[in-house]
Every structure is written in structure tokens, then in C-alpha cells.
Short mmCIF file of C-alpha atoms in Angstrom, two decimals:
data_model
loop_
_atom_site.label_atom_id
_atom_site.label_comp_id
_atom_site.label_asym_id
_atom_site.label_seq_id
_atom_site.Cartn_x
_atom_site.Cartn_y
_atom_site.Cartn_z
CA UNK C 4 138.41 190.72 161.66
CA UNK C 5 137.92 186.98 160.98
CA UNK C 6 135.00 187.37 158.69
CA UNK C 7 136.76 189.87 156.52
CA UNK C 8 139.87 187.47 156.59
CA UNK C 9 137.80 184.25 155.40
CA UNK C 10 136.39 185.96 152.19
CA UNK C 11 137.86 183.61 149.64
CA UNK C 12 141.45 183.30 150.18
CA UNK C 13 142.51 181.49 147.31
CA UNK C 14 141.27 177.90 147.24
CA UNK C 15 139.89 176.88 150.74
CA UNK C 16 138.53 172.91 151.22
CA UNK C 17 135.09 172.29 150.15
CA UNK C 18 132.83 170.48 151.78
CA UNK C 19 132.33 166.61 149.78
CA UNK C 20 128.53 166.80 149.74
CA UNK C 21 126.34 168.01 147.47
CA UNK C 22 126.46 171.79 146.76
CA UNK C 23 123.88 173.55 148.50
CA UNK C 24 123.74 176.79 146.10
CA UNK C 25 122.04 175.80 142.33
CA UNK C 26 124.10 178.75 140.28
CA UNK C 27 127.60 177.38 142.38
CA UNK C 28 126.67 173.44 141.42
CA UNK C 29 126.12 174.32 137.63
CA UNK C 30 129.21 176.14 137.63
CA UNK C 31 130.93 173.50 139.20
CA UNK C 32 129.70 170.77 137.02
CA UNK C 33 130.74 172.41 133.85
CA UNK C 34 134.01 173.42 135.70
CA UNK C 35 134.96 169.75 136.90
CA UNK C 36 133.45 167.57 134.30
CA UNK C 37 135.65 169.94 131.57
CA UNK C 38 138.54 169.01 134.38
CA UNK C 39 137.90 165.52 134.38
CA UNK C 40 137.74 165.36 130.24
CA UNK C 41 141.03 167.12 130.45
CA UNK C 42 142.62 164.24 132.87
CA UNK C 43 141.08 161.44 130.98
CA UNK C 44 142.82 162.81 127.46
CA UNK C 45 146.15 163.32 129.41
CA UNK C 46 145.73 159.71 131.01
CA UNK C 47 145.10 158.47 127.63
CA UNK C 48 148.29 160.06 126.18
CA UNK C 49 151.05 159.56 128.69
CA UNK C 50 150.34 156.20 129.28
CA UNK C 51 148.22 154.91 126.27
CA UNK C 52 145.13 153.29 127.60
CA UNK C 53 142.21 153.29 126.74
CA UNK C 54 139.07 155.29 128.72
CA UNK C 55 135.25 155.64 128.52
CA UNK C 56 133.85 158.37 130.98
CA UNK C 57 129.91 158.88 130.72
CA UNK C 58 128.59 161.94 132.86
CA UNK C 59 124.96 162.91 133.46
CA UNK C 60 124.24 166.98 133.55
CA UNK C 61 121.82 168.27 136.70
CA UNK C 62 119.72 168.89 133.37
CA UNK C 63 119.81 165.02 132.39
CA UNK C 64 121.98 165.62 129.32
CA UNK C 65 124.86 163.07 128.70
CA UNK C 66 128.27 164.24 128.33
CA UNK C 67 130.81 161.38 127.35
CA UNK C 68 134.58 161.24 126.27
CA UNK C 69 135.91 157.99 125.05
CA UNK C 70 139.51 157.02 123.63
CA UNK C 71 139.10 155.67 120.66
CA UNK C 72 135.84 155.88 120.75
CA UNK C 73 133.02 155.67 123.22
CA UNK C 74 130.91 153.18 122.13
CA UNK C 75 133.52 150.74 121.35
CA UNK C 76 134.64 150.14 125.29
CA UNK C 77 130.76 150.59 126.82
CA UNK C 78 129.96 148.06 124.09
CA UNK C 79 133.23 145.90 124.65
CA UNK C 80 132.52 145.87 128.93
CA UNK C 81 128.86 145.34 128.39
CA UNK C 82 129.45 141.94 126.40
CA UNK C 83 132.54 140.86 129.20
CA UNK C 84 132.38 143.26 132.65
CA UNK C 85 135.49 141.10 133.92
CA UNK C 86 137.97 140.91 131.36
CA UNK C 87 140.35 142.65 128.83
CA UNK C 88 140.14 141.51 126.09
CA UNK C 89 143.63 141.66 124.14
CA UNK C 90 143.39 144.11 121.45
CA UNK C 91 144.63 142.52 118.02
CA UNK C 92 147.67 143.66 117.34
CA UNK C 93 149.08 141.74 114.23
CA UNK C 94 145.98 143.73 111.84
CA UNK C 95 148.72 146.24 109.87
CA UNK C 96 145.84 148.41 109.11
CA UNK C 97 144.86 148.95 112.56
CA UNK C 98 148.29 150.38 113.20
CA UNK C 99 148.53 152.41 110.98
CA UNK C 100 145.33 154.10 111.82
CA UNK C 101 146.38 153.97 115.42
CA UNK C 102 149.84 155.86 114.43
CA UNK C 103 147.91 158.20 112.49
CA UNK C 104 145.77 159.40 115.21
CA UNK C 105 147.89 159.51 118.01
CA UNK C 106 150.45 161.58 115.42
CA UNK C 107 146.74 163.95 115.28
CA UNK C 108 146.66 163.88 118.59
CA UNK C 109 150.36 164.87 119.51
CA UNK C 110 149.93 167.47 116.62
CA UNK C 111 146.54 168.50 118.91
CA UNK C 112 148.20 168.63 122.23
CA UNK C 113 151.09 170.85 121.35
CA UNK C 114 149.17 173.33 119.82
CA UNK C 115 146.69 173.88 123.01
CA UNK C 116 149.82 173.70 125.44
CA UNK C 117 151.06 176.43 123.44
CA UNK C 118 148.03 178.36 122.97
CA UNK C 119 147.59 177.99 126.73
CA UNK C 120 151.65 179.71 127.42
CA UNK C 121 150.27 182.47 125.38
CA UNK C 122 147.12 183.15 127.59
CA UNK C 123 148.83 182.87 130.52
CA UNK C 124 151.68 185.46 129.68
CA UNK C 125 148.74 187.44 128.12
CA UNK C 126 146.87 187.70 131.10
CA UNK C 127 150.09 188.53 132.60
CA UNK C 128 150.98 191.13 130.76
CA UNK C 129 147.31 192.47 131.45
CA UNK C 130 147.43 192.32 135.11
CA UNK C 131 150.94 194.28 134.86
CA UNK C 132 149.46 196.76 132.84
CA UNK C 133 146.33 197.58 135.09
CA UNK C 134 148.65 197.79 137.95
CA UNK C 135 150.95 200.64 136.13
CA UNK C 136 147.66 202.35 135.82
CA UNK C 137 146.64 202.46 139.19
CA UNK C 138 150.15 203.35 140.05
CA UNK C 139 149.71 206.46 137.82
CA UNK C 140 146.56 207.56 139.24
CA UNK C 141 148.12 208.50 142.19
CA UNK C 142 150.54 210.60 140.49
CA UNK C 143 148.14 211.70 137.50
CA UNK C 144 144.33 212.45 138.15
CA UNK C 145 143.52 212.37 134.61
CA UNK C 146 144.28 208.45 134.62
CA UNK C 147 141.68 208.39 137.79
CA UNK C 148 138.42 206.29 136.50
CA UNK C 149 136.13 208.64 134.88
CA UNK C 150 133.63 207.82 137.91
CA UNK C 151 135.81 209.58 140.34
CA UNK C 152 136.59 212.65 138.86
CA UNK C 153 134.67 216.36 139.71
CA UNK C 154 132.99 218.22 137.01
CA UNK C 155 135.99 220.66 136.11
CA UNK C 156 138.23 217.56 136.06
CA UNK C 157 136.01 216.08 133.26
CA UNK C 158 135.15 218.95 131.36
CA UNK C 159 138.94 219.93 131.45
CA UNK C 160 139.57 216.31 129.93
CA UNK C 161 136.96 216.83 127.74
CA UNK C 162 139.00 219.94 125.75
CA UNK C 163 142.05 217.92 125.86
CA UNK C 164 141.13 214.95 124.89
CA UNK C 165 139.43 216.71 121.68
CA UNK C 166 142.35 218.59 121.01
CA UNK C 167 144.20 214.78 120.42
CA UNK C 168 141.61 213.39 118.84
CA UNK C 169 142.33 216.50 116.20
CA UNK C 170 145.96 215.91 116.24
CA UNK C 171 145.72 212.52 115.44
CA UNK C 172 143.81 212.85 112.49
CA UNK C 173 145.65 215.27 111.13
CA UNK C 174 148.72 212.92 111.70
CA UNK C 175 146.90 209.58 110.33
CA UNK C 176 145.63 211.77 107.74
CA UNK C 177 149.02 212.90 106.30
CA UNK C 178 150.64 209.63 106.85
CA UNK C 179 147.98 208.15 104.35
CA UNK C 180 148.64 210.57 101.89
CA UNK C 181 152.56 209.99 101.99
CA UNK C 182 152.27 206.65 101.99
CA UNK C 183 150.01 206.68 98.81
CA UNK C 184 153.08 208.63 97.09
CA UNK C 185 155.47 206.29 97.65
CA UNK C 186 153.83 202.81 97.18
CA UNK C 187 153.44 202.92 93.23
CA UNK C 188 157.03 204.04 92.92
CA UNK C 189 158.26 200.27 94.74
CA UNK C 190 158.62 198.66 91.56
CA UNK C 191 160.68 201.33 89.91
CA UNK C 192 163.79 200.53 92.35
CA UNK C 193 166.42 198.08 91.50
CA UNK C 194 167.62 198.42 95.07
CA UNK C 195 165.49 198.93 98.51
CA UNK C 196 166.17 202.32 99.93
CA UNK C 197 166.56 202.60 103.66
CA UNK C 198 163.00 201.88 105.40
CA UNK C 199 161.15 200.31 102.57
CA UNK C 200 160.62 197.19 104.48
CA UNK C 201 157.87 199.25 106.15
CA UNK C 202 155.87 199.04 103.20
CA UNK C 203 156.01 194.75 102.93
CA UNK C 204 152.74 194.27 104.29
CA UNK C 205 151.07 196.47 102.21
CA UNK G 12 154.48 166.47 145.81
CA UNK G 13 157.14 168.11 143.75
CA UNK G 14 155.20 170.27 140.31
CA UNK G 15 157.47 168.92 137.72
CA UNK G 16 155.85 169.96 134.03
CA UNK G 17 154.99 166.52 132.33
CA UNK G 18 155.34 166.55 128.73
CA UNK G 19 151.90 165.46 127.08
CA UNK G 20 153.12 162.34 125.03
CA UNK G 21 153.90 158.68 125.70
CA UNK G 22 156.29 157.76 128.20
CA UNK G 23 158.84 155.49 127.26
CA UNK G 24 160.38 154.23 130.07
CA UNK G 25 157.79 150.95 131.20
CA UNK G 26 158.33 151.06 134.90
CA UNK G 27 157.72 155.56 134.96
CA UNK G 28 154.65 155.25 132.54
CA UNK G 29 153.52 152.26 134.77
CA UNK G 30 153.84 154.42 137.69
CA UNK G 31 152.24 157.35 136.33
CA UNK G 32 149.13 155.10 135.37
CA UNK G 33 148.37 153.89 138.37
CA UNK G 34 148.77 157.46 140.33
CA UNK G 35 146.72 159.51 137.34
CA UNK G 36 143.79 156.59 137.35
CA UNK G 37 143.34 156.58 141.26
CA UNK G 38 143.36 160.35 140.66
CA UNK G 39 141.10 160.39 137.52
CA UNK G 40 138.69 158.03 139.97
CA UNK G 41 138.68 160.32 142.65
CA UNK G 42 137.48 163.29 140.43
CA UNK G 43 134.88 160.76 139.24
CA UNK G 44 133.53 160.22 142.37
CA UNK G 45 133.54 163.98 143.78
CA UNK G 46 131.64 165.07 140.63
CA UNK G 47 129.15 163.02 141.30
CA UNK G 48 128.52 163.91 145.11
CA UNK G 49 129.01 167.54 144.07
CA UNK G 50 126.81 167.83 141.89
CA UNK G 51 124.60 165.27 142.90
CA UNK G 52 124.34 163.80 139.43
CA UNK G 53 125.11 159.80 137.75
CA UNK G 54 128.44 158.74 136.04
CA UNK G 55 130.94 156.05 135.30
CA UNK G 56 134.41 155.84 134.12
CA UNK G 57 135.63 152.56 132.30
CA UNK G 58 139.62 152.17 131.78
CA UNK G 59 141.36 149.49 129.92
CA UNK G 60 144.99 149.21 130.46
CA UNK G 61 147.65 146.93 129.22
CA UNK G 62 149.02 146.77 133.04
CA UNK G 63 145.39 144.95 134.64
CA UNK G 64 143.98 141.73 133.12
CA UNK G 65 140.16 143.52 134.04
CA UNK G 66 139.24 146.85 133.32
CA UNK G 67 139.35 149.55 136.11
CA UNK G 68 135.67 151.12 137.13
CA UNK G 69 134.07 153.52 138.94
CA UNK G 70 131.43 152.74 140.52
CA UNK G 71 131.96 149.30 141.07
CA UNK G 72 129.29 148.44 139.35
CA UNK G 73 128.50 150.83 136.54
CA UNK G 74 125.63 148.80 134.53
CA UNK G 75 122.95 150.70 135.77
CA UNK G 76 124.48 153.93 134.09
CA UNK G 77 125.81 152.33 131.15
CA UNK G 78 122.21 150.99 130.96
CA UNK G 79 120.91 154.32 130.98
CA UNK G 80 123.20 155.20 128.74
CA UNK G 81 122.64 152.87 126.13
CA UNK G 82 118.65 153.61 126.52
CA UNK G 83 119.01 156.79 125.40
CA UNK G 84 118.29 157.68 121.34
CA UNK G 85 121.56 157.61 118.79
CA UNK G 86 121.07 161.48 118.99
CA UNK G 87 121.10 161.71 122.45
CA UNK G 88 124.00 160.31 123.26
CA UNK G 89 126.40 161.57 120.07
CA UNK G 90 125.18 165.19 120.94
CA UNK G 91 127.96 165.89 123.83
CA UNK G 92 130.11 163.37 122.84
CA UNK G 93 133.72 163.85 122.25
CA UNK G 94 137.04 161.68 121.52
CA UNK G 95 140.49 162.76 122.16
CA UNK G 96 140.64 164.72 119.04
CA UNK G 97 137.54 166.36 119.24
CA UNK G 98 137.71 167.57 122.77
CA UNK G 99 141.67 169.19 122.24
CA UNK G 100 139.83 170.33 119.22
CA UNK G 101 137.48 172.32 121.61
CA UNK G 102 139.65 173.23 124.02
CA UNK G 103 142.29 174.88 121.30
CA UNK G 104 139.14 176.41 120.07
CA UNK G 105 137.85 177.93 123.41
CA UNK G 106 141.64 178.77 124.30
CA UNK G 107 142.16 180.52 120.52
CA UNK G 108 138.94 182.83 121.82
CA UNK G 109 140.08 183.85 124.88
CA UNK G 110 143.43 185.02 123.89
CA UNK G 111 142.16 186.81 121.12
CA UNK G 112 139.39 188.55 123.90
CA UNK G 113 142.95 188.94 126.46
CA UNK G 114 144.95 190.70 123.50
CA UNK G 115 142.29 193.21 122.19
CA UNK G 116 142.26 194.31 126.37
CA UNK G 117 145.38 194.02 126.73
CA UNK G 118 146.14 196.17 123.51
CA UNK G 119 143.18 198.79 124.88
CA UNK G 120 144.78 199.54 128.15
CA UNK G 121 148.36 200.05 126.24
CA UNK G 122 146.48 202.56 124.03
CA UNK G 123 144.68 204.37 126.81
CA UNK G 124 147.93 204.52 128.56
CA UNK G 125 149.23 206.00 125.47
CA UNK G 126 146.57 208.53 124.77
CA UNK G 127 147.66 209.83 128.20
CA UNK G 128 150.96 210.25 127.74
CA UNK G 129 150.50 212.38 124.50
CA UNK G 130 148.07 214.47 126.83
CA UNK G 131 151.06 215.45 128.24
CA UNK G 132 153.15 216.15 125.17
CA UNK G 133 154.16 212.57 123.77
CA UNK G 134 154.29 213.17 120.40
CA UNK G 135 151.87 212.44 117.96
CA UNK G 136 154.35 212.15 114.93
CA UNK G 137 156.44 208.88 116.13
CA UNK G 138 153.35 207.00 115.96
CA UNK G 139 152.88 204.43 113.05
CA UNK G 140 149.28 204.23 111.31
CA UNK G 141 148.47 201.18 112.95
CA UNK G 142 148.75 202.94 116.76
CA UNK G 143 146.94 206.19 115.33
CA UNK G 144 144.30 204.22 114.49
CA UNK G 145 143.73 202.12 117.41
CA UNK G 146 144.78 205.36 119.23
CA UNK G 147 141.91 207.28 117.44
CA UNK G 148 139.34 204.61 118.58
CA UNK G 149 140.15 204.43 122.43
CA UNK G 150 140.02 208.44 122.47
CA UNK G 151 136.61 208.22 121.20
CA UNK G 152 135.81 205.53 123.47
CA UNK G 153 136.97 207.86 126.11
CA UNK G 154 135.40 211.17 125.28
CA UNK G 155 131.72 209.03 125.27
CA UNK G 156 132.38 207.92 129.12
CA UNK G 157 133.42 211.39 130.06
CA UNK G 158 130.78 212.92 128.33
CA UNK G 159 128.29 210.57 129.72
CA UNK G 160 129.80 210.93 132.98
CA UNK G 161 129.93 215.32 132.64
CA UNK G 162 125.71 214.86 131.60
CA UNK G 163 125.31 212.15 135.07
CA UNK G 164 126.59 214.74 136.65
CA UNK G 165 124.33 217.22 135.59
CA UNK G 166 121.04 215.80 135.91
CA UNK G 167 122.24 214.66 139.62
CA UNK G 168 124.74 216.76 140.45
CA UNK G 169 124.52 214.65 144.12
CA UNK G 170 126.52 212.67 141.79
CA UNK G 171 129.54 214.52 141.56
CA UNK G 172 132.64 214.09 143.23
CA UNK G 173 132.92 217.40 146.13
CA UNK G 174 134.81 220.31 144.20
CA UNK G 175 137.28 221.35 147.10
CA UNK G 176 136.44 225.12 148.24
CA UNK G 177 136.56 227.77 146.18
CA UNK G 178 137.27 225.95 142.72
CA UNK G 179 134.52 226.39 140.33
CA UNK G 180 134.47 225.15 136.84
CA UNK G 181 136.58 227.49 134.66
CA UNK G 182 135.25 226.64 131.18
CA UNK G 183 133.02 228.51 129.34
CA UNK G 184 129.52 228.56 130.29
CA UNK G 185 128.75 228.65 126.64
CA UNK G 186 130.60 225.37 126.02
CA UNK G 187 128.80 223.47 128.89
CA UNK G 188 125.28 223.62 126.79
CA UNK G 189 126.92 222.92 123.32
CA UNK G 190 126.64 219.18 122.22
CA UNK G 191 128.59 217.24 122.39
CA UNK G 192 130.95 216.55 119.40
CA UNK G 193 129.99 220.22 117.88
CA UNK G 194 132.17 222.28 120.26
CA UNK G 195 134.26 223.47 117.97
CA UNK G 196 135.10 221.31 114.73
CA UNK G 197 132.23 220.96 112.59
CA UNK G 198 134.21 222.29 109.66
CA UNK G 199 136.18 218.77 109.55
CA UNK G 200 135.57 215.71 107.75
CA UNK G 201 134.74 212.99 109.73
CA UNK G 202 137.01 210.01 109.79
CA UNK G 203 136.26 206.90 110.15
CA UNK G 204 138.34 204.48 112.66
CA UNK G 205 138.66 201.79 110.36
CA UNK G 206 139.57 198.47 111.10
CA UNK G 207 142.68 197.90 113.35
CA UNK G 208 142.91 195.62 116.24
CA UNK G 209 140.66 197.16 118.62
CA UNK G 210 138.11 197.92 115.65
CA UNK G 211 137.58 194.67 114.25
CA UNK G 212 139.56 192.29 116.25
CA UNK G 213 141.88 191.23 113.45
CA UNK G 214 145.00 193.23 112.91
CA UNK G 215 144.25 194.60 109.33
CA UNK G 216 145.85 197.24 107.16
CA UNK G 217 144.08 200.59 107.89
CA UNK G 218 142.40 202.36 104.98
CA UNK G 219 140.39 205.72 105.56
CA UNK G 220 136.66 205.39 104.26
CA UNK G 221 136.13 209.14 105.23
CA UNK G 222 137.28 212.25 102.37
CA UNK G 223 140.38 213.29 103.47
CA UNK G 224 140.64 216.65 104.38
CA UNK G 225 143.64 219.12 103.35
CA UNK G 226 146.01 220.01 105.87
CA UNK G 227 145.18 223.34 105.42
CA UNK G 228 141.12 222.69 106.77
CA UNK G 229 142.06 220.81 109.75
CA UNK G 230 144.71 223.72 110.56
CA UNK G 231 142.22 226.09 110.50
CA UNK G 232 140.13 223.84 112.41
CA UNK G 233 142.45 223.21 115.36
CA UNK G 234 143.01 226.81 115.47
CA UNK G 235 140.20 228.33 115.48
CA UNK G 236 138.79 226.19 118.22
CA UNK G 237 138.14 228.72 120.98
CA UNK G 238 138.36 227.27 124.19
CA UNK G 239 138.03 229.26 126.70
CA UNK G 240 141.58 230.42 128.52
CA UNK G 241 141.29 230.49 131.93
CA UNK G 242 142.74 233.30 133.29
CA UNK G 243 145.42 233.04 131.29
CA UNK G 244 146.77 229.44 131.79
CA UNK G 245 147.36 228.64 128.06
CA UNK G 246 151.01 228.62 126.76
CA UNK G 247 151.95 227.60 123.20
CA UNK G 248 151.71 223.85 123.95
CA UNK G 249 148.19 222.85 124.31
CA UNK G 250 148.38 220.07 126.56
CA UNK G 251 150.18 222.29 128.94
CA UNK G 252 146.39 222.23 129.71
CA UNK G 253 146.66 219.28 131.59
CA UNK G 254 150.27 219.80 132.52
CA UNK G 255 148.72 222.97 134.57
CA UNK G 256 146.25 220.34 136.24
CA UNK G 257 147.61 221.72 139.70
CA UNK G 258 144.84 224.21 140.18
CA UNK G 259 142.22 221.92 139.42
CA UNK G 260 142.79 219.21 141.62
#
């Protein structure tokens, strides 16, 4: 009972040592260093600092995310490890590019927060529908997974299934034809007649 | 600790945005650090902050990376490199894929779960072109995995799910060899699904590639179809067919 229980109940504490399993650790890497990017850029924006982060891959690739830039803040702690240097503030120019990109960057940030809403009620809205199937297949065999029907089941579905594909190409047929009669007439009406705005995208 | 959504821009309030820093860099440290034993691997992170005369680091001493940094070519180095703008730019990108992936599933189950309802007398009329089409697609998709599944079945037929007793397959024997696709409906043009949403990922305006066929042909077509009638099941509605799915189950 307590083996089946421990199977990956949501996030369980893993051990801080180095992972044991290659395909897990690879995963992981990509996971986390994407993770820590993700922090660094937030860090960067809520409380405007600036952040070099250099990562080496288990494949000895380099992966590195720097605000502004990388190569300015290795450079600028390589020349003086102890000390912040001021950054020049009076330059016009240099504020002016700074309020440019961090505009960019506001711009940027909105548009994956909301890209990110829309996944997440996607996936949602995709886990709702899956369970409304398997709801049905209790009620309905035909909704069953193909793998779990019997041979009359199947070739039953088979003939019906046909018989729809028939109707609806008889029905998408006709539709195309009516709709071809009634677009070239649009520009003849002064005035819209009920339903017309079907046709808009047209 | 309370989950209070943070708004992604700079906080105004000195003493909060103070705060924050020093929480998010310990965190942003700590990540650091359990990357790097995780995965067994070298890194650094270098932080300069308006709030600390020196800069924060991890490890304490990071030369030796930032040496091997530096030692690498131009090419090297630039290849996985990213700024703020260029990794959002990424991550919009990757997130722009996978909700175009989520919608074109999400928009195949809703059509599946359509196609079944008009197997039990939904009505094919109410339907715009855009859900025909996509509608037309998933029923193909559909009759390939039953039909694949129907020939498993045959060449292993220890395959099969058990029939219960005394139910036997009430189709025409005839019908079981014919191929698939000819059954009945050769006589009809063949239309193309064209691109729709679940076609060709992009939500376009359908237009039929294949000669349209006169209502008259596809009539004849639908009627003359000769399934077999077992025993007598068939009323005027065909999918009554699957309404009268009592005696197979």
C-alpha cells in the first residue's frame, strides 16, 4: 500500500546532491537553468538591478543571461571584484536608451504574462473536456477508446460513422454553393439584410 | 508565505522594492547553487544593485568560471546567450507554440465530441462551414483508427475485446472483405478537407479543391448504400443505428 501511495504525489523533496539518473539531470538542467533565467529577468525588472548569470551545460556548452548585457558586468567585475562602480547617470543619451528598453521590456513582459493566462485556461479547458469524455463513456460505448471496443462494436461504428461523413458533405457541399450565390450580390445593397455580417470575413 | 500575484514592473515604493531585492537575490542565489549540485555542472551569478556598495556573488569567488568563460571563442560564448529582451523574446515564442499545439487539441476533442452527438441525431444543418470542415477531418481521422483497429483484430483476433455470449457480428459478411473506403460510395466525388483549424493549424476560410457534386449524386449515393439491416433494426433515422446500440453491447 505504501509503494503504490509514494508514486509521485505531486512535488515530493529532492535529494540536494547530484542526480543519479543521466535522462532526469538533463531534464532538470534545462528545466532549472530556464527557471533561473526566468528569476533573474523578474529580479531585473521589479527592482532594477543589474545581473550576469553564466551556466555551464553537462555537455560543456555556456548558457548566459545578462541585464544589459553580459559582457559589460563580467568585464566591469573582472577589472574591480570589490566595488560598484556608480553608473553615470548625467549622459542624456544613456537614458534615453535605458527608457527605451525597459519600455521594450515592459511591452515584452505583458505580452508573455498574457500569453501564459491563455495556456493555462487552455489547458484547462482541455482537461475539462477529456473528463466529459470519460464521463460519457460510461453512458455511451461508442465514445469508449477505439482499443476497447469488440469487433461488432467497431464495425457497427464503422457504418455510422460513414453514413456522417456522407451527410456532412452533402451539407458543406450545399452551403458552398449558397454561399457562392449570395456573395457577388453584397455590393448591390444599400442596406445590410438580416445575417449578412456572416459574410465579413469573406 | 502568502501567493500574492506580483506585477512584473518596477516597484515604486523604495523601502517594498528594497525588500523584495534582498528576498528574490537570496532566492535567485539559492537556485544558483542547487543547479549546480544537481546537475553537477560550473556557474556564477554576478548582481549589481543600487542598495550594496559591492556586487553580490555566487560562489564567493567566481574568477575561475568567469575565467573559463572569458577563454572561450567570441562564438562560443554569444551562441546561448540572451539579454532580457531576447530571452522574453523566447519564452513568448515557446509559449505562442504551445498554445497554438493546446488549441488545435483542444478544438479536436470538441469536434470528436461533436461527431458523436450527430451519431445520435444532432443535426448536421446548424453547423457553420468552418465546424463541417473540421468536423469532416476528425471523422476521417476516426474511421482510419477503427478501421485499423477492425483489421488488428482480424489478423489476431486474441486481440479483440470478448463478445459476451451469443452476440455475433451482424453485418454483412460481404462488407467485412470490402476495402475499406469502397463499401458503398464510389459514385461520389471526393472532397477534400481543406484547410480549417485542425487541417492546417491556422483558422482559414474553407474553399473545396474537390468538383462538387450535385445534390442529386450524393442522394443517390447515400441511398443506395446497402448496409445490411439486421433483423430489422433500421427505422427511418439512420443513426437510430447507434441509438439501438443496446443489443450490441
Amino acid at each position: 500500500m505504501d509503494q503504490i501511495e509514494r508514486k509521485n504525489k505531486g512535488r515530493r523533496k529532492i535529494k540536494m546532491a547530484k542526480m543519479e539518473k543521466e535522462s532526469n539531470l538533463l531534464v532538470t538542467f534545462s528545466k532549472r537553468r530556464s527557471g533561473l533565467f526566468k528569476k533573474a529577468s523578474e529580479l531585473c525588472t521589479l527592482c532594477g538591478v543589474q545581473i550576469a548569470i553564466i551556466v555551464f551545460s553537462p555537455g560543456k556548452k555556456v548558457f548566459s543571461f545578462g541585464h544589459p548585457n553580459v559582457e559589460t558586468i563580467v568585464d566591469r567585475y573582472l577589472t574591480s571584484p570589490n566595488f560598484s562602480s556608480p553608473q553615470p547617470n548625467n549622459n542624456s543619451n544613456i537614458n534615453m536608451l535605458e527608457a527605451h528598453r525597459s519600455a521594450k521590456i515592459q511591452e515584452l513582459n505583458a505580452e508573455v504574462t498574457q500569453v501564459t493566462t491563455q495556456l493555462e485556461s487552455e489547458k484547462k479547458r482541455g482537461e475539462a473536456l477529456d473528463k466529459m469524455r470519460k464521463m460519457n463513456q460510461n453512458k455511451c460505448w461508442w465514445e469508449n477508446n477505439v482499443s476497447e471496443l469488440n469487433l461488432a462494436q467497431l464495425q457497427h461504428l464503422l457504418v455510422a460513422l460513414e453514413e456522417l461523413k456522407i451527410d456532412v458533405a452533402k451539407e458543406a457541399v450545399m452551403g458552398a454553393s449558397t454561399s457562392n450565390q449570395i456573395v457577388p450580390y453584397m455590393g448591390t445593397y444599400n442596406d445590410t439584410y438580416p445575417g449578412s455580417n456572416i459574410f465579413n470575413n469573406l | 508565505m502568502t501567493r500574492k500575484k506580483v506585477k512584473l514592473a518596477f516597484i515604486a515604493n523604495d523601502s517594498a522594492r528594497k525588500a523584495t531585492y534582498k528576498k528574490r537575490k537570496r532566492g535567485l542565489m539559492k537556485k544558483v547553487n542547487e543547479l549546480s549540485t544537481l546537475c553537477g555542472i560550473d556557474s556564477c551569478a554576478v548582481i549589481y544593485s543600487p542598495y550594496e556598495a559591492q556586487p553580490e556573488v555566487w560562489p564567493a569567488n567566481p574568477m575561475s568560471i568567469l575565467g573559463q568563460f572569458k577563454k572561450m571563442p567570441e562564438m562560443e560564448q554569444s551562441k546561448k546567450m540572451v539579454n532580457q529582451e531576447s530571452f522574453l523574446r523566447q519564452r513568448i515564442a515557446k509559449a505562442k507554440d504551445q498554445l497554438r499545439r493546446q488549441l488545435k487539441e483542444n478544438r479536436e476533442k470538441e469536434m470528436t465530441e461533436l461527431m458523436f452527438q450527430c451519431l445520435i441525431g444532432k443535426e448536421v444543418h446548424s453547423l457553420g462551414m468552418v465546424d463541417l470542415n473540421d468536423l469532416g477531418w476528425v471523422i476521417d481521422q476516426y474511421l482510419k483508427d477503427v478501421w485499423n483497429r477492425i483489421e488488428a483484430i482480424k489478423k489476431d483476433p486474441a486481440k479483440a475485446a470478448g463478445l459476451p455470449a451469443g452476440q455475433v457480428a451482424c453485418l454483412d459478411v460481404s462488407r467485412e472483405e470490402k476495402p475499406f473506403g469502397a463499401v458503398q460510395h464510389h459514385q461520389l466525388p471526393q472532397l477534400q478537407w481543406c484547410s480549417t483549424f485542425l487541417t492546417a493549424g491556422s483558422a482559414k476560410q474553407p474553399q473545396f479543391g474537390g468538383a462538387v457534386g450535385d445534390p442529386m449524386t450524393m442522394m443517390a449515393g447515400y441511398g443506395s448504400g446497402g448496409h445490411a439491416d439486421p433483423g430489422g433494426a433500421w427505422t427511418s433515422n439512420p443513426y437510430s443505428y447507434i441509438l439501438d446500440s443496446k443489443k450490441w453491447e
